[in-house]
Amino acid sequence: MTRRWSLLAALALTGCGEGGGGPGSVARDFPPPPPAAEPGTPWEDFVGAEACADCHERQYRAWSGSTHGQAGGPPGRSVVIAPFDGRPIRFADAQVVPRIRDRNIFEFVVRQDGHQETTYRVDGVIGGGHMLGGGTQGFLTRLSDGTERFLPWDWSRQAQVWFCNTGSRLEQGWVPIDDGMRLADCGDWPPIRPIGTVSRFANCQECHGSQIRTALDPEVRRFHTEYTTLRVNCESCHGPGRQHVAWALGDRQGDAGPGLESLSDLGKERSLEVCFRCHALKDVIEEGYRPGDSFVRYYALKFPVLGDRPYFADGRVRSFAYQANHLASACYLQGPMDCASCHEPHGLTYWDTDRRPLASPLDDGQCTSCHPSKLVDPATHTFHPEDSDGSRCVSCHMPYLQHPEVGTSIPFARSDHTIAIPRPAFDADLGITGACAQCHADIPSRELQRRAAAWWGELKPHRPLVQGQIGELRARNLSEAAELLLHPEEVDPLVQFQALSTLLVGYLPPDAVDLDPEVDARLRALSASPDLDVRALALASLHWVAGDRPEVRPFLIAAVEQAEDDGALRGRWLLALGFLGDHYRDQGDFDRGETAYRKGLELRPDDTGFQRALGVLRSGMGDFPEAVRLLRASLANDSVQSLGWVNPGLALVGAGELEQRGGRLEAAAREYRAAIEADPGLGRAHFELARVYIRLERFADALPHARRAVEFLPDHAPSRQMLQDLIQALGDEGNAP
């Protein structure tokens, strides 16, 4: 493998093959992006799980009793585990009453200080508290815009409490609700997260149900939400079944074949993709995914690492994640392990690699079917009594770890899919309560490490890329950091992506005057990686650091021209540049932010997201005419963006174009109302709309928006002053709900 990477790097550097450039090369534009691809799988080809029952009775019966088969559904007493008994959930400024009306209508009644009483009907239930390390249940409501959104109040089966996620407001994770919290401390208040992939909202993609469709009808400015079921059905994994059902019933016209690919015959990577559709953090490259479509066309598995760092250097969960850190396990990297190696996919029970059923999630057979030598004398390997918990494979190598981002108040522990070697001192340094410390909390980590060394001798060293990330803080410059972080000869894609992202953000300047040839060589070698995420990030890094240089530009253009899937590669590349733009804009480094956005527009000149982002940045720089031009161009390409409507208004205010009364103020009010309709939690939009109403002397209309501005921008002094002035101006009317 090392020789292969070295050869690729050498070819790239010498300009051999297509796209090679040199000092005399003429810079060219990137080829235009391909037209939007047609949707892959027709929705009419999905027939539902019941169509599978007659021929696949055993699998259907196992699925029906599984956590996938009981993952959610319409509200009912057999589905809802939370107490809808009329007892209020008390906040400091509100009461939320879960109740059942007319015997079968589940709803939440919200009584909030200063606002009218609002009732949210429960239209769907997500989860049943099934998970061993901490199970929860959430609730959906259908809003007037056609979306079905998560309500901010969830129920924990283990803790037996109502809780909400404060991550985007207080950054305290999942917190039991009490009368010391404001309703707005819940990050999903008002309801904002829809099911289905809707790029203008934080969302849960298509994971919490089957064949979810949430699409915008631009003519009526309303969403259309559909799904087969809120359970996870057969076609969520197998793809559309219509052709297969017809074939099974004897319709063999056209020799179309059985219509479904056997998932048991998939290779490791494609098998993992079936599960990673839901059991992984991932960024959306393109909306409209349907089971059976290409995973890489729609999703980028490793890009959530940019700007969030959900994993530690060795792949274990650092903030909040799912099971994609399996990609950092030796069982995957050096073996054939995929999800179905341990998980029986229909009943979601456990089996060994020979498909023999196992008694429980803790059964050693998951491991000993591949590592039979450990069965000879287990106590010699574990140094614990054979029948004790400390002698279980999973106890040491896949301990349940509470995800740090959710906090410690609500149980949410998940088995560590990196299948790590216990390293007590290293774990403690990272802040992880590892396998040893979970049972031996009274023993200092250094003593646990001493005992581990006495029992097992010198532990297996970390892989080079893990060691590189650990040692990166010692790097004094780009060259030293690249030597630690870039190892194109290593097959370790998740960890390589992490290391490359560290180099990009921490060490690579835009349009560098000089670039160390060794750094250039390593980036070019990684740009030929078989892993599409790593390849795209390497190309984006080269574009960022040296994209206009005559010896680099042709190389980048050739990479696009030769891509097997231009959209999948270019989409990932744009994710990286968009992240860089947002990162530097948020730091106040507008020059670097603009550089990243303009490089993104080189790849896709009409990209509405980059136009909008650049417009917001120019507004922040005080260049309001250019900001308005860019924001209006963005809206011309996508007229129903929520943030797209508020941003032109802000830019127009800054430009002084709204100082006159009349049509311009009314136009601004329409823009702000459109933004609030799409995202009721936009505090700045409420503030600006209240300001416009005040200028129009519509004080009663301004008051509720001033209240929402204070609710969602509690530290924004102008909002508080505005509300105080309005209440004084309106007198008793202002104090009314």
XYZ file of C-alpha atoms in Angstrom:
737
model
C 0.000 0.000 0.000
C 2.843 2.393 0.796
C 4.351 1.944 -2.673
C 0.975 2.551 -4.293
C 0.538 5.884 -2.509
C 4.111 6.913 -3.270
C 3.588 6.202 -6.953
C 0.379 8.240 -7.043
C 2.097 11.145 -5.336
C 5.008 10.981 -7.754
C 2.699 10.973 -10.774
C 0.815 13.960 -9.382
C 3.949 15.958 -8.701
C 5.540 15.324 -12.059
C 2.357 16.167 -13.949
C 2.095 12.735 -15.565
C -1.272 11.800 -16.953
C -4.250 14.043 -17.576
C -4.486 17.297 -15.676
C -0.775 17.569 -14.890
C 0.415 21.124 -14.704
C 3.615 23.050 -14.266
C 4.794 26.589 -13.801
C 3.829 27.466 -17.329
C 0.299 26.079 -17.167
C -2.599 28.411 -17.905
C -5.189 28.546 -15.098
C -8.605 27.384 -16.224
C -12.070 27.527 -14.751
C -13.583 24.451 -13.225
C -15.953 22.599 -15.524
C -19.588 23.555 -14.956
C -21.397 21.383 -12.430
C -23.631 18.686 -13.860
C -27.381 19.280 -13.952
C -29.315 18.075 -10.949
C -29.670 14.335 -11.123
C -33.091 12.832 -11.595
C -34.616 11.165 -8.520
C -33.472 7.586 -8.308
C -36.282 5.403 -7.013
C -39.959 6.198 -7.719
C -41.987 6.413 -4.515
C -44.635 4.268 -6.135
C -42.202 1.333 -6.009
C -42.474 1.094 -2.209
C -45.186 -1.300 -1.079
C -44.808 -1.526 2.721
C -43.745 -4.300 5.085
C -47.074 -6.112 4.984
C -46.435 -7.020 1.343
C -43.480 -9.112 2.572
C -45.340 -11.054 5.273
C -46.779 -13.959 3.293
C -43.542 -15.109 1.661
C -41.163 -14.118 4.456
C -43.273 -14.993 7.485
C -40.372 -15.818 9.811
C -38.465 -12.632 9.049
C -41.637 -10.541 9.230
C -42.556 -11.990 12.618
C -39.047 -11.352 13.968
C -39.092 -7.793 12.636
C -42.532 -7.071 14.130
C -41.225 -7.753 17.624
C -37.922 -5.927 17.152
C -37.013 -2.383 18.132
C -37.211 -1.463 14.435
C -40.695 -2.949 14.275
C -41.683 -1.006 17.382
C -39.735 2.179 16.693
C -42.777 4.449 16.670
C -46.194 5.056 15.230
C -49.409 6.961 15.738
C -50.138 7.837 19.374
C -51.980 5.198 21.359
C -51.913 3.610 24.759
C -49.912 0.651 23.456
C -47.260 2.969 21.962
C -46.958 5.905 24.374
C -44.880 5.203 27.492
C -44.875 8.799 28.781
C -47.489 9.914 31.341
C -50.238 11.871 29.563
C -52.135 12.238 32.812
C -52.806 15.963 32.997
C -50.012 16.678 35.474
C -48.225 19.823 34.252
C -44.591 19.949 33.246
C -43.541 23.107 35.093
C -41.125 25.727 33.778
C -40.252 29.056 35.369
C -42.383 30.914 32.831
C -44.742 28.237 31.534
C -46.694 25.069 32.134
C -46.958 22.319 29.561
C -49.814 19.909 30.195
C -49.672 16.464 28.542
C -53.192 15.102 28.347
C -55.481 12.732 26.491
C -58.647 14.303 25.150
C -61.701 12.467 23.879
C -60.065 9.157 24.855
C -57.570 8.955 22.005
C -56.258 12.447 21.189
C -52.848 12.992 22.779
C -51.797 16.624 23.089
C -49.646 19.161 24.923
C -51.248 22.397 26.152
C -48.716 25.237 26.488
C -49.554 28.049 28.909
C -46.726 30.563 28.748
C -46.485 33.907 30.502
C -47.340 36.757 28.143
C -48.617 34.519 25.336
C -51.883 32.941 24.349
C -52.500 29.312 25.272
C -51.421 26.979 22.489
C -52.256 23.316 21.983
C -49.991 20.949 20.059
C -51.603 17.715 18.982
C -49.370 14.633 18.977
C -49.454 13.243 15.442
C -46.597 10.775 15.788
C -44.529 8.992 18.417
C -40.796 8.322 18.006
C -39.090 5.627 20.070
C -40.266 3.450 22.897
C -37.422 3.656 25.391
C -36.023 0.371 24.071
C -32.291 1.042 24.242
C -30.376 -0.786 26.955
C -28.105 2.141 27.849
C -30.906 4.678 27.988
C -34.121 4.830 25.993
C -36.292 7.847 25.279
C -39.545 8.751 23.566
C -40.267 11.858 21.529
C -43.348 13.307 19.868
C -44.217 14.889 16.515
C -46.793 17.523 15.688
C -47.967 18.590 12.255
C -47.716 22.361 11.770
C -49.653 24.585 9.412
C -46.699 24.763 7.019
C -47.052 21.024 6.331
C -43.982 19.880 8.267
C -44.106 17.367 11.097
C -41.776 18.621 13.802
C -40.389 17.252 17.037
C -41.867 18.766 20.153
C -39.218 19.866 22.663
C -40.364 17.622 25.527
C -39.071 14.038 25.648
C -39.576 11.220 28.139
C -36.799 9.056 29.591
C -37.839 5.515 30.446
C -34.872 4.879 32.738
C -34.974 8.228 34.569
C -38.794 8.449 34.484
C -38.681 12.203 33.845
C -39.608 14.730 31.178
C -36.502 16.389 29.769
C -35.448 18.665 26.961
C -32.298 19.296 24.984
C -30.683 22.588 26.009
C -27.647 22.126 23.764
C -28.320 25.014 21.396
C -29.348 27.442 24.151
C -27.709 26.668 27.520
C -25.193 24.075 26.293
C -26.058 21.843 29.252
C -27.176 18.845 27.218
C -30.280 16.867 28.118
C -31.740 18.289 31.314
C -34.749 17.185 33.399
C -37.356 19.933 33.223
C -37.944 21.872 36.441
C -39.435 25.187 37.511
C -36.039 26.866 37.379
C -35.867 26.587 33.566
C -37.409 28.901 31.008
C -39.344 27.311 28.203
C -36.916 28.934 25.755
C -34.041 27.083 27.433
C -35.255 24.079 25.442
C -33.380 24.248 22.166
C -36.276 22.897 20.125
C -38.755 25.514 21.340
C -40.669 26.540 19.372
C -40.852 23.256 17.416
C -38.233 23.506 14.686
C -36.795 20.069 13.838
C -38.840 18.330 11.124
C -38.643 14.743 10.110
C -37.155 14.372 6.665
C -34.193 16.206 5.188
C -35.016 19.900 4.935
C -31.802 21.878 4.593
C -33.202 25.120 5.983
C -33.849 23.467 9.369
C -31.943 21.341 11.815
C -33.486 17.960 11.115
C -33.252 14.249 11.759
C -33.096 13.306 8.067
C -35.080 10.187 7.125
C -34.095 8.099 10.127
C -37.141 8.129 12.391
C -39.506 6.278 10.100
C -39.765 4.692 6.685
C -39.913 6.301 3.250
C -40.161 9.797 4.728
C -40.805 12.583 2.249
C -40.717 16.214 3.325
C -40.707 18.389 0.235
C -41.513 22.024 -0.363
C -44.142 23.102 -2.865
C -42.735 26.500 -3.916
C -45.989 27.611 -5.545
C -48.008 27.450 -2.329
C -44.978 27.942 -0.020
C -45.962 24.885 1.969
C -44.298 21.566 2.756
C -45.713 18.189 1.935
C -44.841 15.479 4.490
C -45.497 11.801 3.930
C -44.185 8.510 5.265
C -45.142 4.886 5.084
C -44.781 4.347 8.824
C -42.850 5.621 11.833
C -41.494 2.123 12.266
C -38.339 1.110 10.398
C -39.691 -1.298 7.820
C -38.292 -3.873 5.400
C -37.850 -1.446 2.517
C -35.822 0.944 4.677
C -32.980 -1.548 4.306
C -33.866 -3.628 1.250
C -35.126 -0.836 -0.977
C -38.367 -0.714 -2.995
C -40.237 -3.992 -3.188
C -42.815 -3.555 -5.951
C -40.830 -5.350 -8.665
C -39.876 -8.128 -6.254
C -43.485 -8.700 -5.203
C -44.595 -8.833 -8.835
C -41.791 -11.285 -9.622
C -42.720 -13.479 -6.632
C -46.338 -13.554 -7.799
C -45.287 -14.836 -11.212
C -44.968 -11.673 -13.279
C -41.745 -12.465 -15.155
C -42.324 -10.176 -18.129
C -39.231 -8.543 -19.501
C -36.935 -10.819 -17.527
C -36.449 -8.062 -14.930
C -35.336 -10.555 -12.305
C -36.290 -10.641 -8.626
C -35.903 -6.872 -8.247
C -34.035 -6.920 -4.928
C -30.378 -7.478 -4.263
C -29.584 -9.907 -1.471
C -28.117 -7.900 1.383
C -26.342 -11.004 2.687
C -24.078 -10.903 -0.371
C -22.936 -7.312 0.041
C -19.315 -6.518 0.692
C -18.233 -4.919 3.937
C -18.492 -1.296 2.822
C -21.891 -1.523 1.185
C -23.233 -3.608 4.040
C -22.215 -0.889 6.488
C -23.868 1.757 4.325
C -27.232 0.013 4.791
C -27.016 0.637 8.537
C -25.175 3.953 8.363
C -28.173 5.461 6.581
C -29.469 5.965 10.129
C -26.849 4.750 12.614
C -24.240 7.384 11.780
C -23.609 11.090 11.838
C -23.569 12.284 8.253
C -23.903 15.447 6.221
C -26.386 15.722 3.378
C -24.874 16.224 -0.072
C -28.176 16.199 -1.895
C -31.755 16.062 -0.675
C -34.193 13.401 -1.841
C -32.597 10.147 -0.698
C -34.749 7.044 -1.116
C -33.821 3.574 0.157
C -32.034 1.767 -2.625
C -30.351 4.923 -3.953
C -26.596 5.467 -3.834
C -25.500 6.294 -0.295
C -22.494 8.400 -1.348
C -24.569 10.472 -3.756
C -26.661 11.788 -0.879
C -24.557 11.523 2.277
C -21.008 12.289 3.433
C -20.240 10.086 6.406
C -17.172 11.788 7.855
C -17.861 15.479 7.221
C -19.639 16.091 10.560
C -16.085 16.004 11.957
C -15.510 19.471 10.464
C -16.354 22.043 13.087
C -17.754 19.643 15.664
C -15.169 16.955 16.501
C -17.665 14.298 17.602
C -14.867 11.721 18.043
C -11.684 11.566 20.068
C -8.396 10.892 18.294
C -8.950 7.125 18.519
C -12.531 7.323 17.255
C -14.440 7.046 20.507
C -17.415 9.331 20.975
C -16.346 12.765 22.212
C -19.657 14.623 22.017
C -22.652 12.842 20.457
C -22.555 10.276 17.700
C -23.855 6.904 16.624
C -22.080 3.741 15.544
C -19.991 5.071 12.659
C -16.967 4.979 14.956
C -16.952 1.286 14.074
C -14.780 2.601 11.214
C -12.034 3.203 13.781
C -12.097 -0.373 15.099
C -9.389 -2.905 14.313
C -12.140 -5.452 13.608
C -13.183 -3.312 10.650
C -9.790 -1.995 9.582
C -8.021 -5.350 9.739
C -10.950 -7.695 9.321
C -14.322 -8.179 7.634
C -16.528 -6.921 10.446
C -19.761 -5.137 9.550
C -22.916 -4.603 11.587
C -24.466 -7.933 10.612
C -21.409 -9.743 11.969
C -23.029 -9.434 15.411
C -26.559 -8.086 14.895
C -29.206 -10.356 13.392
C -30.906 -7.805 11.152
C -34.568 -8.835 11.345
C -35.225 -9.480 15.013
C -32.233 -7.355 16.073
C -31.024 -10.106 18.330
C -27.398 -11.246 18.418
C -25.524 -13.994 16.644
C -21.945 -15.032 16.005
C -20.115 -14.948 12.700
C -21.485 -18.398 11.868
C -25.038 -17.081 12.365
C -25.589 -19.083 15.559
C -28.021 -17.230 17.866
C -26.579 -15.764 21.048
C -28.355 -15.341 24.341
C -27.811 -11.640 24.947
C -25.941 -8.475 23.916
C -23.237 -9.432 26.430
C -22.617 -12.935 25.070
C -18.916 -13.616 24.463
C -19.778 -15.486 21.274
C -19.779 -12.195 19.387
C -16.020 -12.069 19.899
C -14.886 -15.662 20.423
C -16.277 -16.829 17.086
C -13.391 -14.802 15.593
C -11.000 -15.111 18.552
C -11.426 -18.753 19.662
C -8.109 -18.838 21.542
C -9.654 -16.647 24.237
C -11.993 -19.523 25.115
C -9.213 -21.877 26.166
C -8.603 -20.256 29.554
C -10.628 -17.040 29.829
C -9.354 -16.073 33.277
C -5.760 -16.123 31.997
C -6.728 -13.447 29.484
C -9.119 -11.388 31.616
C -7.538 -11.738 35.095
C -11.102 -11.870 36.425
C -13.170 -14.904 37.517
C -14.521 -16.658 34.460
C -18.209 -16.140 35.263
C -17.888 -12.524 36.431
C -18.896 -9.391 34.553
C -15.224 -8.432 34.432
C -14.530 -11.503 32.340
C -17.026 -10.599 29.607
C -15.512 -9.472 26.293
C -18.004 -6.625 25.931
C -17.369 -5.352 29.468
C -13.753 -4.535 28.610
C -13.754 -3.881 24.874
C -17.242 -2.451 24.212
C -18.265 -0.777 27.491
C -21.353 1.373 27.540
C -20.206 5.011 27.526
C -22.470 7.980 28.270
C -22.284 10.404 25.362
C -20.737 13.589 26.800
C -22.833 16.087 24.854
C -26.085 14.907 26.436
C -24.692 15.406 29.949
C -25.090 13.015 32.857
C -28.663 13.674 33.997
C -30.443 11.496 31.432
C -29.125 7.962 30.802
C -27.829 7.680 27.235
C -24.940 5.232 27.156
C -24.034 3.337 24.019
C -21.682 0.432 23.502
C -18.272 1.592 22.255
C -18.017 0.397 18.663
C -14.324 1.246 18.350
C -13.793 -2.035 20.266
C -10.893 -0.431 22.049
C -8.128 -1.851 24.230
C -8.592 -0.708 27.856
C -6.120 2.105 28.576
C -7.091 3.441 32.034
C -4.680 6.393 32.199
C -5.287 7.465 28.600
C -9.053 7.209 29.108
C -8.878 9.330 32.243
C -6.799 11.975 30.474
C -9.535 12.223 27.834
C -12.268 12.423 30.466
C -13.706 9.015 29.579
C -14.962 6.724 32.315
C -13.517 3.664 30.620
C -14.093 -0.031 31.120
C -11.808 -0.425 34.136
C -12.996 2.729 35.905
C -16.657 1.800 35.532
C -16.190 -1.138 37.892
C -13.246 0.208 39.915
C -14.195 3.831 40.500
C -12.389 3.804 43.851
C -8.992 3.047 42.300
C -6.941 5.902 40.740
C -6.454 5.670 36.985
C -2.649 5.472 37.295
C -2.964 2.471 39.598
C -5.375 0.826 37.162
C -2.833 1.485 34.410
C -0.062 -0.064 36.510
C -2.152 -3.199 37.035
C -3.008 -3.407 33.333
C 0.693 -3.230 32.473
C 1.494 -5.892 35.067
C -1.153 -8.235 33.671
C -0.802 -7.738 29.925
C 2.648 -6.200 29.534
C 3.218 -3.400 27.051
C -0.062 -2.500 25.388
C -0.480 -2.428 21.632
C 0.605 1.039 20.466
C -1.865 3.460 18.954
C -2.103 3.486 15.183
C 0.095 6.126 13.457
C -2.764 8.522 12.748
C -4.037 8.283 16.314
C -0.520 8.920 17.617
C -0.205 11.814 15.173
C -3.313 13.517 16.515
C -2.210 12.992 20.096
C 1.197 14.524 19.328
C -0.050 17.299 17.047
C 0.071 19.936 19.784
C 3.852 19.625 19.749
C 4.037 20.673 16.092
C 5.750 24.024 15.629
C 4.799 24.620 12.009
C 2.878 23.275 9.031
C 5.580 20.856 7.933
C 5.816 19.204 11.341
C 2.026 19.030 11.642
C 1.702 17.454 8.196
C 4.271 14.803 9.088
C 2.179 13.858 12.120
C -1.288 14.177 10.590
C -1.030 13.085 6.962
C -0.344 9.403 6.386
C -1.668 8.505 2.937
C -0.065 5.073 3.207
C -2.375 4.166 6.117
C -5.820 2.655 5.532
C -7.635 4.419 8.363
C -10.196 6.693 6.688
C -12.204 8.052 9.646
C -9.127 8.908 11.667
C -7.308 10.220 8.568
C -10.243 12.521 7.901
C -10.028 13.813 11.467
C -6.304 14.425 11.158
C -6.643 16.143 7.781
C -9.387 18.398 9.111
C -7.076 19.412 11.982
C -4.369 20.356 9.487
C -6.795 22.288 7.302
C -8.215 24.425 10.101
C -5.147 24.779 12.259
C -2.266 25.104 9.809
C -3.259 25.746 6.182
C -3.553 29.418 5.177
C -5.469 30.424 2.060
C -3.466 30.993 -1.103
C -0.089 30.399 0.531
C 2.899 32.002 -1.166
C 5.030 28.912 -0.543
C 3.945 25.356 0.137
C 6.343 22.718 1.411
C 6.728 20.147 -1.413
C 6.271 17.302 1.087
C 2.966 18.770 2.304
C 1.907 19.210 -1.319
C 2.839 15.602 -2.083
C 0.899 14.213 0.874
C -2.205 16.223 0.023
C -2.038 15.100 -3.591
C -1.628 11.481 -2.527
C -4.660 11.760 -0.251
C -6.610 13.290 -3.135
C -6.361 9.853 -4.788
C -7.705 8.069 -1.698
C -10.284 5.364 -2.381
C -12.340 6.934 0.400
C -14.440 9.673 -1.210
C -14.669 11.815 1.933
C -10.903 11.849 2.425
C -10.326 12.486 -1.280
C -12.702 15.471 -1.337
C -11.246 17.022 1.811
C -7.720 16.700 0.423
C -8.774 18.406 -2.807
C -10.553 21.160 -0.871
C -7.384 21.623 1.197
C -5.281 22.018 -1.942
C -7.850 24.409 -3.405
C -7.735 26.451 -0.196
C -3.982 26.626 0.208
C -2.834 26.785 -3.418
C -5.854 26.662 -5.723
C -4.767 29.498 -8.006
C -1.200 28.311 -8.525
C -0.492 27.145 -12.090
C 0.993 23.837 -10.933
C -2.051 23.066 -8.752
C -5.064 24.414 -10.646
C -4.941 21.868 -13.501
C -4.569 19.063 -10.981
C -7.766 20.161 -9.228
C -9.661 20.563 -12.490
C -8.561 17.118 -13.639
C -9.822 15.625 -10.371
C -13.300 17.005 -11.124
C -13.210 16.002 -14.780
C -12.166 12.444 -13.950
C -14.558 11.941 -11.034
C -16.836 8.936 -11.340
C -19.557 10.934 -9.596
C -19.011 14.649 -10.066
C -21.930 15.594 -7.822
C -20.791 13.446 -4.920
C -17.202 14.747 -5.094
C -18.080 18.388 -5.728
C -20.745 18.358 -3.026
C -18.211 17.227 -0.418
C -15.647 19.727 -1.623
C -18.232 22.487 -1.206
C -19.046 21.296 2.304
C -15.407 21.828 3.258
C -15.200 25.305 1.716
C -18.517 26.300 3.250
C -17.288 25.190 6.647
C -14.106 27.264 6.241
C -16.132 30.320 5.269
C -18.444 30.000 8.273
C -15.529 29.254 10.594
C -13.561 32.364 9.693
C -16.658 34.577 9.435
C -17.648 33.592 12.974
C -14.131 34.425 14.135
C -14.422 37.869 12.579
C -11.819 37.076 9.915
C -13.945 38.316 7.020
C -11.151 38.211 4.453
C -10.549 34.487 4.891
C -14.279 33.867 5.115
C -14.832 35.622 1.807
C -11.952 33.699 0.228
C -13.597 30.395 1.147
C -17.030 31.435 -0.117
C -15.657 32.725 -3.408
C -13.717 29.506 -3.936
C -17.002 27.676 -3.394
C -18.641 29.798 -6.080
C -15.816 28.791 -8.434
C -17.041 25.216 -8.124
C -20.766 26.015 -8.293
C -21.386 29.620 -9.416
C -25.137 29.659 -8.717
C -25.040 27.937 -5.338
C -27.689 29.684 -3.223
C -26.046 28.755 0.064
C -22.729 30.335 -0.885
C -24.458 33.406 -2.324
C -26.417 33.842 0.895
C -23.377 33.252 3.112
C -21.279 35.736 1.146
C -24.117 38.244 1.288
C -24.355 37.951 5.067
C -20.586 38.344 5.324
C -20.585 41.470 3.128
C -23.390 42.871 5.280
C -21.251 42.284 8.365
C -18.413 44.146 6.656
C -20.708 47.119 5.995
C -20.865 46.582 2.229
C -24.656 46.681 2.149
C -25.226 47.206 -1.608
C -23.162 44.119 -2.445
C -24.840 42.229 0.390
C -28.300 43.045 -0.953
C -27.258 42.026 -4.482
C -25.938 38.648 -3.328
C -28.871 37.943 -1.042
C -31.377 38.792 -3.751
C -29.486 36.559 -6.173
C -29.740 33.761 -3.633
C -33.470 34.315 -3.254
C -33.909 34.374 -7.026
C -32.551 30.823 -7.116
C -34.417 29.645 -4.000
C -37.271 31.943 -3.070
C -38.400 30.072 0.020
C -35.335 30.042 2.258
C -36.208 30.933 5.841
C -32.940 32.762 6.565
C -32.917 33.993 3.000
C -35.911 36.184 3.767
C -34.618 37.785 6.927
C -31.095 38.545 5.680
C -32.054 40.948 2.849
C -34.136 42.875 5.347
C -31.186 43.223 7.695
C -28.960 44.351 4.841
C -31.555 46.860 3.646
C -31.828 48.278 7.151
C -28.058 48.646 7.274
C -28.069 50.339 3.900
C -30.660 52.853 5.099
C -33.140 51.770 2.446
C -35.946 51.212 4.950
C -35.924 54.603 6.599
C -38.812 55.852 4.512
C -42.316 54.702 5.295
C -44.638 52.888 2.985
C -43.854 50.193 0.487
C -40.313 49.411 1.588
C -41.351 48.897 5.207
C -44.250 46.695 4.172
C -41.891 44.698 1.952
C -39.491 44.252 4.850
C -42.346 43.122 7.112
C -43.314 40.499 4.540
C -39.742 39.218 4.444
C -39.520 38.954 8.225
C -42.936 37.275 8.483
C -41.882 34.730 5.878
C -38.723 33.975 7.852
C -40.670 33.566 11.104
C -43.253 31.359 9.456
C -40.486 29.015 8.355
C -38.523 29.244 11.614
C -40.465 30.655 14.590
C -37.328 30.602 16.753
C -35.449 33.264 14.779
C -35.110 35.843 17.539
C -33.447 38.398 15.262
C -36.334 38.153 12.783
C -38.861 38.801 15.584
C -36.804 41.807 16.701
C -36.570 43.303 13.218
C -40.263 42.696 12.498
C -41.203 44.434 15.753
C -38.978 47.373 14.738
C -40.714 47.626 11.364
C -44.166 47.492 12.973
C -43.154 50.266 15.371
C -42.095 52.428 12.430
C -45.479 51.712 10.863
C -47.092 52.638 14.222
C -48.629 49.164 14.476
C -47.675 48.828 18.131
C -50.074 46.017 19.020
C -48.663 43.943 16.154
C -45.137 44.684 17.349
C -45.712 43.533 20.940
C -45.821 39.700 20.487
C -42.724 39.804 18.318
C -40.896 41.954 20.853
C -41.751 39.336 23.475
C -40.450 36.535 21.276
C -37.273 38.531 20.617
C -36.616 38.769 24.345
C -37.466 35.089 24.784
C -34.987 33.919 22.164
C -32.409 36.704 22.619
C -32.388 37.104 26.410
C -29.013 38.883 26.415
C -29.942 41.295 23.613
C -30.342 44.682 25.335
C -32.163 46.384 22.404
C -34.850 43.679 22.490
C -35.412 44.147 26.208
C -35.590 47.933 25.847
C -38.007 47.642 22.927
C -40.330 45.390 24.918
C -40.243 47.702 27.924
C -41.053 50.740 25.762
C -43.930 48.936 24.043
C -45.479 47.806 27.318
C -45.303 51.361 28.662
C -46.778 52.757 25.458
C -49.655 50.274 25.393
C -50.390 50.436 29.121
C -52.686 47.712 30.429
C -53.130 46.317 26.938
C -49.406 45.593 26.816
C -49.579 43.489 29.943
C -52.389 41.339 28.585
C -51.537 37.829 27.343
